[in-house]
PDB file of C-alpha atoms in Angstrom:
ATOM      1  CA  UNK A 153     117.860  81.664 112.625  1.00 35.00           C
ATOM      2  CA  UNK A 154     118.072  81.863 108.865  1.00 40.00           C
ATOM      3  CA  UNK A 155     118.839  85.267 107.431  1.00 44.00           C
ATOM      4  CA  UNK A 156     116.083  86.591 105.209  1.00 44.00           C
ATOM      5  CA  UNK A 157     116.784  87.989 101.754  1.00 42.00           C
ATOM      6  CA  UNK A 158     118.469  91.381 102.066  1.00 47.00           C
ATOM      7  CA  UNK A 159     116.482  94.198 100.445  1.00 45.00           C
ATOM      8  CA  UNK A 160     118.008  94.826  97.036  1.00 46.00           C
ATOM      9  CA  UNK A 161     118.811  98.500  97.561  1.00 43.00           C
ATOM     10  CA  UNK A 162     120.604  97.913 100.841  1.00 48.00           C
ATOM     11  CA  UNK A 163     122.513  94.993  99.368  1.00 42.00           C
ATOM     12  CA  UNK A 164     123.697  97.197  96.512  1.00 39.00           C
ATOM     13  CA  UNK A 165     124.811  99.892  98.907  1.00 36.00           C
ATOM     14  CA  UNK A 166     126.696  97.398 101.036  1.00 38.00           C
ATOM     15  CA  UNK A 167     128.484  96.041  97.988  1.00 32.00           C
ATOM     16  CA  UNK A 168     129.569  99.364  96.540  1.00 31.00           C
ATOM     17  CA  UNK A 169     130.188 101.211  99.794  1.00 34.00           C
ATOM     18  CA  UNK A 170     127.786 104.007  98.925  1.00 35.00           C
ATOM     19  CA  UNK A 171     126.721 106.323 101.728  1.00 37.00           C
ATOM     20  CA  UNK A 172     123.274 107.549 102.798  1.00 39.00           C
ATOM     21  CA  UNK A 173     123.251 110.207 100.066  1.00 40.00           C
ATOM     22  CA  UNK A 174     122.814 107.410  97.526  1.00 43.00           C
ATOM     23  CA  UNK A 175     119.393 106.516  98.947  1.00 47.00           C
ATOM     24  CA  UNK A 176     116.165 107.961  97.569  1.00 48.00           C
ATOM     25  CA  UNK A 177     114.709 110.854  99.524  1.00 61.00           C
ATOM     26  CA  UNK A 178     111.303 109.720 100.715  1.00 72.00           C
ATOM     27  CA  UNK A 179     109.469 110.143 104.010  1.00 79.00           C
ATOM     28  CA  UNK A 180     109.786 107.419 106.594  1.00 87.00           C
ATOM     29  CA  UNK A 181     106.690 105.283 107.040  1.00 87.00           C
ATOM     30  CA  UNK A 182     103.978 106.904 109.145  1.00 89.00           C
ATOM     31  CA  UNK A 183     105.804 110.213 109.430  1.00 90.00           C
ATOM     32  CA  UNK A 184     103.895 113.289 110.548  1.00 91.00           C
ATOM     33  CA  UNK A 185     105.240 116.832 110.157  1.00 86.00           C
ATOM     34  CA  UNK A 186     108.111 117.797 112.416  1.00 85.00           C
ATOM     35  CA  UNK A 187     111.853 117.668 112.699  1.00 81.00           C
ATOM     36  CA  UNK A 188     114.145 114.851 113.741  1.00 86.00           C
ATOM     37  CA  UNK A 189     117.849 114.116 113.506  1.00 87.00           C
ATOM     38  CA  UNK A 190     118.758 112.477 110.202  1.00 92.00           C
ATOM     39  CA  UNK A 191     121.369 109.724 110.607  1.00 95.00           C
ATOM     40  CA  UNK A 192     122.889 106.945 108.577  1.00 96.00           C
ATOM     41  CA  UNK A 193     120.352 104.691 110.286  1.00 96.00           C
ATOM     42  CA  UNK A 194     117.286 106.694 109.219  1.00 95.00           C
ATOM     43  CA  UNK A 195     118.653 106.976 105.692  1.00 94.00           C
ATOM     44  CA  UNK A 196     119.370 103.275 105.316  1.00 95.00           C
ATOM     45  CA  UNK A 197     116.052 102.311 106.893  1.00 95.00           C
ATOM     46  CA  UNK A 198     114.333 103.673 103.796  1.00 94.00           C
ATOM     47  CA  UNK A 199     115.525 100.562 101.974  1.00 93.00           C
ATOM     48  CA  UNK A 200     113.117  98.457 104.029  1.00 96.00           C
ATOM     49  CA  UNK A 201     109.423  98.022 103.278  1.00 96.00           C
ATOM     50  CA  UNK A 202     107.979  97.041 106.665  1.00 97.00           C
ATOM     51  CA  UNK A 203     108.091  99.536 109.538  1.00 98.00           C
ATOM     52  CA  UNK A 204     106.585  99.627 113.010  1.00 98.00           C
ATOM     53  CA  UNK A 205     106.689 101.375 116.363  1.00 98.00           C
ATOM     54  CA  UNK A 206     107.193 100.383 119.978  1.00 98.00           C
ATOM     55  CA  UNK A 207     105.353 102.234 122.719  1.00 98.00           C
ATOM     56  CA  UNK A 208     104.927 102.493 126.468  1.00 98.00           C
ATOM     57  CA  UNK A 209     103.265 104.868 128.912  1.00 98.00           C
ATOM     58  CA  UNK A 210     105.598 107.621 127.735  1.00 98.00           C
ATOM     59  CA  UNK A 211     103.701 107.922 124.445  1.00 98.00           C
ATOM     60  CA  UNK A 212     100.511 108.948 126.247  1.00 98.00           C
ATOM     61  CA  UNK A 213      97.153 108.272 124.611  1.00 98.00           C
ATOM     62  CA  UNK A 214      97.782 106.743 121.195  1.00 98.00           C
ATOM     63  CA  UNK A 215      95.227 107.009 118.399  1.00 98.00           C
ATOM     64  CA  UNK A 216      95.808 103.539 116.981  1.00 98.00           C
ATOM     65  CA  UNK A 217      93.511 103.961 114.007  1.00 98.00           C
ATOM     66  CA  UNK A 218      95.541 107.000 112.931  1.00 98.00           C
ATOM     67  CA  UNK A 219      98.741 105.004 113.433  1.00 98.00           C
ATOM     68  CA  UNK A 220      97.445 102.216 111.219  1.00 97.00           C
ATOM     69  CA  UNK A 221      96.035 104.554 108.583  1.00 97.00           C
ATOM     70  CA  UNK A 222      99.336 106.436 108.515  1.00 96.00           C
ATOM     71  CA  UNK A 223     101.087 103.350 107.146  1.00 96.00           C
ATOM     72  CA  UNK A 224     102.670 101.776 110.224  1.00 98.00           C
ATOM     73  CA  UNK A 225     102.569  97.998 109.836  1.00 97.00           C
ATOM     74  CA  UNK A 226     103.168  96.648 113.358  1.00 98.00           C
ATOM     75  CA  UNK A 227     103.545  97.692 116.981  1.00 98.00           C
ATOM     76  CA  UNK A 228     105.269  96.317 120.041  1.00 98.00           C
ATOM     77  CA  UNK A 229     103.796  97.418 123.343  1.00 98.00           C
ATOM     78  CA  UNK A 230     105.448  97.444 126.755  1.00 98.00           C
ATOM     79  CA  UNK A 231     103.507  95.194 129.094  1.00 98.00           C
ATOM     80  CA  UNK A 232     105.480  94.444 132.224  1.00 98.00           C
ATOM     81  CA  UNK A 233     108.713  94.920 134.118  1.00 98.00           C
ATOM     82  CA  UNK A 234     110.254  92.638 136.711  1.00 97.00           C
ATOM     83  CA  UNK A 235     107.791  90.821 138.940  1.00 97.00           C
ATOM     84  CA  UNK A 236     105.361  93.529 139.972  1.00 97.00           C
ATOM     85  CA  UNK A 237     105.145  96.388 137.467  1.00 98.00           C
ATOM     86  CA  UNK A 238     102.698  96.714 134.600  1.00 98.00           C
ATOM     87  CA  UNK A 239     102.807  99.581 132.163  1.00 98.00           C
ATOM     88  CA  UNK A 240      99.723 101.700 132.981  1.00 98.00           C
ATOM     89  CA  UNK A 241      98.941 102.125 129.267  1.00 98.00           C
ATOM     90  CA  UNK A 242      99.352  98.468 128.350  1.00 98.00           C
ATOM     91  CA  UNK A 243      95.724  97.368 128.364  1.00 98.00           C
ATOM     92  CA  UNK A 244      94.618 100.510 126.531  1.00 98.00           C
ATOM     93  CA  UNK A 245      97.339 100.095 123.902  1.00 98.00           C
ATOM     94  CA  UNK A 246      96.838  96.349 123.584  1.00 98.00           C
ATOM     95  CA  UNK A 247      93.135  96.656 122.945  1.00 98.00           C
ATOM     96  CA  UNK A 248      93.430  99.787 120.810  1.00 98.00           C
ATOM     97  CA  UNK A 249      96.016  98.358 118.423  1.00 98.00           C
ATOM     98  CA  UNK A 250      93.952  95.213 117.954  1.00 98.00           C
ATOM     99  CA  UNK A 251      90.779  97.193 117.300  1.00 98.00           C
ATOM    100  CA  UNK A 252      92.647  99.160 114.620  1.00 98.00           C
ATOM    101  CA  UNK A 253      93.690  95.932 112.908  1.00 97.00           C
ATOM    102  CA  UNK A 254      97.367  96.518 113.559  1.00 97.00           C
ATOM    103  CA  UNK A 255      99.551  93.464 114.264  1.00 97.00           C
ATOM    104  CA  UNK A 256     100.871  93.906 117.805  1.00 98.00           C
ATOM    105  CA  UNK A 257     102.951  92.102 120.352  1.00 98.00           C
ATOM    106  CA  UNK A 258     103.961  92.614 123.966  1.00 98.00           C
ATOM    107  CA  UNK A 259     107.354  92.936 125.589  1.00 98.00           C
ATOM    108  CA  UNK A 260     108.712  92.359 129.069  1.00 98.00           C
ATOM    109  CA  UNK A 261     111.568  94.380 130.553  1.00 98.00           C
ATOM    110  CA  UNK A 262     113.744  92.126 132.703  1.00 98.00           C
ATOM    111  CA  UNK A 263     114.552  93.236 136.259  1.00 97.00           C
ATOM    112  CA  UNK A 264     117.743  91.446 137.181  1.00 97.00           C
ATOM    113  CA  UNK A 265     117.142  91.452 140.929  1.00 96.00           C
ATOM    114  CA  UNK A 266     114.074  89.204 140.688  1.00 96.00           C
ATOM    115  CA  UNK A 267     114.338  85.485 139.835  1.00 97.00           C
ATOM    116  CA  UNK A 268     113.718  84.708 136.182  1.00 98.00           C
ATOM    117  CA  UNK A 269     110.609  82.667 136.969  1.00 98.00           C
ATOM    118  CA  UNK A 270     109.050  85.608 138.830  1.00 98.00           C
ATOM    119  CA  UNK A 271     109.693  87.821 135.807  1.00 98.00           C
ATOM    120  CA  UNK A 272     107.930  85.309 133.600  1.00 98.00           C
ATOM    121  CA  UNK A 273     105.049  84.632 135.971  1.00 98.00           C
ATOM    122  CA  UNK A 274     104.266  88.354 136.057  1.00 98.00           C
ATOM    123  CA  UNK A 275     104.360  88.668 132.265  1.00 98.00           C
ATOM    124  CA  UNK A 276     102.100  85.638 131.839  1.00 98.00           C
ATOM    125  CA  UNK A 277      99.664  86.993 134.419  1.00 98.00           C
ATOM    126  CA  UNK A 278      99.214  90.227 132.476  1.00 98.00           C
ATOM    127  CA  UNK A 279      99.626  89.278 128.806  1.00 98.00           C
ATOM    128  CA  UNK A 280      97.050  86.834 127.433  1.00 96.00           C
ATOM    129  CA  UNK A 281      98.209  84.115 125.003  1.00 97.00           C
ATOM    130  CA  UNK A 282      96.185  85.430 122.068  1.00 96.00           C
ATOM    131  CA  UNK A 283      96.663  83.614 118.748  1.00 95.00           C
ATOM    132  CA  UNK A 284      96.582  86.859 116.742  1.00 95.00           C
ATOM    133  CA  UNK A 285      99.416  88.473 118.731  1.00 98.00           C
ATOM    134  CA  UNK A 286     102.969  88.804 117.454  1.00 98.00           C
ATOM    135  CA  UNK A 287     105.583  86.686 119.246  1.00 98.00           C
ATOM    136  CA  UNK A 288     106.458  87.992 122.715  1.00 98.00           C
ATOM    137  CA  UNK A 289     109.668  89.938 123.268  1.00 98.00           C
ATOM    138  CA  UNK A 290     112.173  89.647 126.111  1.00 98.00           C
ATOM    139  CA  UNK A 291     113.812  93.046 126.635  1.00 98.00           C
ATOM    140  CA  UNK A 292     117.282  92.492 128.111  1.00 98.00           C
ATOM    141  CA  UNK A 293     119.365  95.542 128.959  1.00 97.00           C
ATOM    142  CA  UNK A 294     122.036  96.525 131.439  1.00 93.00           C
ATOM    143  CA  UNK A 295     120.740  98.704 134.277  1.00 90.00           C
ATOM    144  CA  UNK A 296     123.894  99.907 136.072  1.00 89.00           C
ATOM    145  CA  UNK A 297     122.164 103.038 137.383  1.00 88.00           C
ATOM    146  CA  UNK A 298     119.212 101.252 138.929  1.00 91.00           C
ATOM    147  CA  UNK A 299     118.737 102.504 142.523  1.00 92.00           C
ATOM    148  CA  UNK A 300     117.177  99.192 143.570  1.00 93.00           C
ATOM    149  CA  UNK A 301     119.249  96.601 141.694  1.00 93.00           C
ATOM    150  CA  UNK A 302     123.011  96.760 142.309  1.00 89.00           C
ATOM    151  CA  UNK A 303     123.641  93.355 140.736  1.00 91.00           C
ATOM    152  CA  UNK A 304     126.649  93.155 138.419  1.00 92.00           C
ATOM    153  CA  UNK A 305     125.789  90.901 135.501  1.00 95.00           C
ATOM    154  CA  UNK A 306     128.162  88.087 134.571  1.00 97.00           C
ATOM    155  CA  UNK A 307     127.873  86.538 131.130  1.00 98.00           C
ATOM    156  CA  UNK A 308     127.326  82.816 131.744  1.00 98.00           C
ATOM    157  CA  UNK A 309     124.751  82.980 134.555  1.00 97.00           C
ATOM    158  CA  UNK A 310     122.945  85.817 132.787  1.00 98.00           C
ATOM    159  CA  UNK A 311     122.735  83.793 129.572  1.00 98.00           C
ATOM    160  CA  UNK A 312     121.305  80.861 131.530  1.00 98.00           C
ATOM    161  CA  UNK A 313     118.583  83.089 132.969  1.00 98.00           C
ATOM    162  CA  UNK A 314     117.766  84.577 129.568  1.00 98.00           C
ATOM    163  CA  UNK A 315     117.551  81.116 128.039  1.00 98.00           C
ATOM    164  CA  UNK A 316     115.224  79.927 130.810  1.00 98.00           C
ATOM    165  CA  UNK A 317     112.923  82.906 130.233  1.00 98.00           C
ATOM    166  CA  UNK A 318     112.863  82.368 126.482  1.00 98.00           C
ATOM    167  CA  UNK A 319     112.030  78.690 126.906  1.00 98.00           C
ATOM    168  CA  UNK A 320     109.183  79.563 129.265  1.00 98.00           C
ATOM    169  CA  UNK A 321     107.841  82.245 126.923  1.00 98.00           C
ATOM    170  CA  UNK A 322     107.773  79.786 124.055  1.00 98.00           C
ATOM    171  CA  UNK A 323     106.080  77.136 126.184  1.00 98.00           C
ATOM    172  CA  UNK A 324     103.343  79.484 127.368  1.00 98.00           C
ATOM    173  CA  UNK A 325     102.669  81.469 124.189  1.00 98.00           C
ATOM    174  CA  UNK A 326     103.421  78.792 121.600  1.00 97.00           C
ATOM    175  CA  UNK A 327     105.622  81.104 119.537  1.00 98.00           C
ATOM    176  CA  UNK A 328     109.382  81.506 119.452  1.00 98.00           C
ATOM    177  CA  UNK A 329     110.090  84.707 121.386  1.00 98.00           C
ATOM    178  CA  UNK A 330     112.301  87.563 120.244  1.00 98.00           C
ATOM    179  CA  UNK A 331     115.254  89.029 122.116  1.00 98.00           C
ATOM    180  CA  UNK A 332     115.454  92.821 122.250  1.00 98.00           C
ATOM    181  CA  UNK A 333     118.829  94.202 123.255  1.00 98.00           C
ATOM    182  CA  UNK A 334     121.042  97.268 123.149  1.00 97.00           C
ATOM    183  CA  UNK A 335     124.582  97.638 121.832  1.00 96.00           C
ATOM    184  CA  UNK A 336     126.304  97.498 125.228  1.00 96.00           C
ATOM    185  CA  UNK A 337     124.346  94.487 126.492  1.00 97.00           C
ATOM    186  CA  UNK A 338     124.818  92.664 123.213  1.00 98.00           C
ATOM    187  CA  UNK A 339     128.582  93.149 123.310  1.00 97.00           C
ATOM    188  CA  UNK A 340     128.933  92.153 126.949  1.00 97.00           C
ATOM    189  CA  UNK A 341     126.486  89.251 127.164  1.00 98.00           C
ATOM    190  CA  UNK A 342     124.808  88.063 123.966  1.00 98.00           C
ATOM    191  CA  UNK A 343     127.401  88.290 121.196  1.00 98.00           C
ATOM    192  CA  UNK A 344     127.862  84.763 119.808  1.00 97.00           C
ATOM    193  CA  UNK A 345     125.092  83.248 121.945  1.00 98.00           C
ATOM    194  CA  UNK A 346     121.369  82.470 121.621  1.00 98.00           C
ATOM    195  CA  UNK A 347     121.576  82.457 117.827  1.00 97.00           C
ATOM    196  CA  UNK A 348     118.582  80.104 117.659  1.00 97.00           C
ATOM    197  CA  UNK A 349     116.311  83.033 118.626  1.00 98.00           C
ATOM    198  CA  UNK A 350     115.259  86.007 116.505  1.00 98.00           C
ATOM    199  CA  UNK A 351     116.867  89.221 117.675  1.00 98.00           C
ATOM    200  CA  UNK A 352     115.673  92.828 117.702  1.00 98.00           C
ATOM    201  CA  UNK A 353     118.611  95.210 117.736  1.00 98.00           C
ATOM    202  CA  UNK A 354     119.005  98.899 118.505  1.00 98.00           C
ATOM    203  CA  UNK A 355     121.266 101.109 116.390  1.00 97.00           C
ATOM    204  CA  UNK A 356     120.008 104.672 115.948  1.00 97.00           C
ATOM    205  CA  UNK A 357     123.137 106.179 114.422  1.00 96.00           C
ATOM    206  CA  UNK A 358     124.667 103.628 112.084  1.00 96.00           C
ATOM    207  CA  UNK A 359     123.834 100.581 109.991  1.00 96.00           C
ATOM    208  CA  UNK A 360     123.463  97.452 112.157  1.00 96.00           C
ATOM    209  CA  UNK A 361     126.725  95.857 111.034  1.00 95.00           C
ATOM    210  CA  UNK A 362     128.770  98.610 112.719  1.00 95.00           C
ATOM    211  CA  UNK A 363     127.924  97.271 116.184  1.00 94.00           C
ATOM    212  CA  UNK A 364     126.432  93.833 115.503  1.00 96.00           C
ATOM    213  CA  UNK A 365     128.718  92.506 112.769  1.00 95.00           C
ATOM    214  CA  UNK A 366     127.136  89.770 110.694  1.00 95.00           C
ATOM    215  CA  UNK A 367     124.580  88.736 113.321  1.00 96.00           C
ATOM    216  CA  UNK A 368     121.284  87.977 111.599  1.00 96.00           C
ATOM    217  CA  UNK A 369     118.419  90.100 112.892  1.00 97.00           C
ATOM    218  CA  UNK A 370     114.640  90.287 112.456  1.00 97.00           C
ATOM    219  CA  UNK A 371     113.900  93.798 113.739  1.00 98.00           C
ATOM    220  CA  UNK A 372     115.995  96.958 113.841  1.00 98.00           C
ATOM    221  CA  UNK A 373     115.181  99.913 116.101  1.00 98.00           C
ATOM    222  CA  UNK A 374     116.705 102.628 113.952  1.00 97.00           C
ATOM    223  CA  UNK A 375     115.131 105.788 115.380  1.00 97.00           C
ATOM    224  CA  UNK A 376     114.209 107.047 118.845  1.00 96.00           C
ATOM    225  CA  UNK A 377     112.810 110.478 117.909  1.00 96.00           C
ATOM    226  CA  UNK A 378     110.240 109.560 115.266  1.00 96.00           C
ATOM    227  CA  UNK A 379     107.124 111.641 114.769  1.00 96.00           C
ATOM    228  CA  UNK A 380     104.293 109.317 113.747  1.00 97.00           C
ATOM    229  CA  UNK A 381     100.652 109.973 112.941  1.00 97.00           C
ATOM    230  CA  UNK A 382      98.447 109.129 115.930  1.00 98.00           C
ATOM    231  CA  UNK A 383     101.219 109.299 118.544  1.00 98.00           C
ATOM    232  CA  UNK A 384     101.470 112.606 120.451  1.00 97.00           C
ATOM    233  CA  UNK A 385     105.105 112.250 121.497  1.00 97.00           C
ATOM    234  CA  UNK A 386     108.347 111.139 119.896  1.00 97.00           C
ATOM    235  CA  UNK A 387     108.504 107.371 119.511  1.00 98.00           C
ATOM    236  CA  UNK A 388     110.841 104.548 118.517  1.00 98.00           C
ATOM    237  CA  UNK A 389     110.555 103.374 114.926  1.00 97.00           C
ATOM    238  CA  UNK A 390     111.640  99.931 113.725  1.00 98.00           C
ATOM    239  CA  UNK A 391     112.203  98.045 110.492  1.00 98.00           C
ATOM    240  CA  UNK A 392     111.568  94.386 109.734  1.00 98.00           C
ATOM    241  CA  UNK A 393     114.337  92.535 107.871  1.00 97.00           C
ATOM    242  CA  UNK A 394     112.740  91.585 104.600  1.00 95.00           C
ATOM    243  CA  UNK A 395     110.238  92.669 101.994  1.00 95.00           C
ATOM    244  CA  UNK A 396     106.448  92.425 102.005  1.00 96.00           C
ATOM    245  CA  UNK A 397     106.527  88.777 100.943  1.00 96.00           C
ATOM    246  CA  UNK A 398     108.938  87.928 103.775  1.00 97.00           C
ATOM    247  CA  UNK A 399     106.689  89.796 106.207  1.00 97.00           C
ATOM    248  CA  UNK A 400     103.595  87.867 105.144  1.00 96.00           C
ATOM    249  CA  UNK A 401     105.503  84.605 105.410  1.00 97.00           C
ATOM    250  CA  UNK A 402     106.727  85.498 108.905  1.00 97.00           C
ATOM    251  CA  UNK A 403     103.242  86.482 110.045  1.00 97.00           C
ATOM    252  CA  UNK A 404     101.790  83.247 108.686  1.00 96.00           C
ATOM    253  CA  UNK A 405     104.497  81.264 110.425  1.00 95.00           C
ATOM    254  CA  UNK A 406     103.391  82.832 113.699  1.00 95.00           C
ATOM    255  CA  UNK A 407      99.707  82.145 113.181  1.00 92.00           C
ATOM    256  CA  UNK A 408      98.693  85.564 111.889  1.00 89.00           C
ATOM    257  CA  UNK A 409      96.944  86.448 108.655  1.00 77.00           C
ATOM    258  CA  UNK A 410      98.599  89.276 106.729  1.00 66.00           C
ATOM    259  CA  UNK A 411      96.452  92.300 105.881  1.00 60.00           C
TER     260      UNK A 411
END
């Protein structure tokens, strides 16, 4: 994956070693009144132009028109988990975001005690291959506390399963899928592998390079306690790596027309 042009402000900060205090004080995209914990991540995220949210049943009933009108530019929506669970708000969120004109995509949370093909068959059964959807996301995380899945993940076989799922996603949806992962799973399994796929990273305290080094990324989940217009609960907020021109180019490359 080619790295997109780094936003000028963040590049300058990286070069001079300036801290978050050097960034302009402006509200984060879509913010509604309320408090949250300010971090290096939320400060640095202000250097990016394109911001979105990811939601699941835990966000309750989302007013997608208010989300869109508040300035949020994309949404990822939890669809399925494993081989038999669908998020009860998926259909409502999927249809609502589309009706509001908000670019949206679906993600699947992998359950490691079901075969990879069963994970994918369930996702495909519940998420239609719509041409105006964002590329699908494969959410890969360690689940050591799962009461039903005691499996201990080993790097090589786990990478083979992830690769098989990504290949199947691309075959079915016609778009190169995105890997979502957390710091611990990235370090244990993904670091140095699957570089041909876009990656969506999570780092809610620090700049991405602290935990992910120089790995190129497309999306950054930089906040877990965001307060966003149209969403009644706290929600994850994410930044896209690039400016508005990069965003329009990426949308076009995935068959979507930019607003």
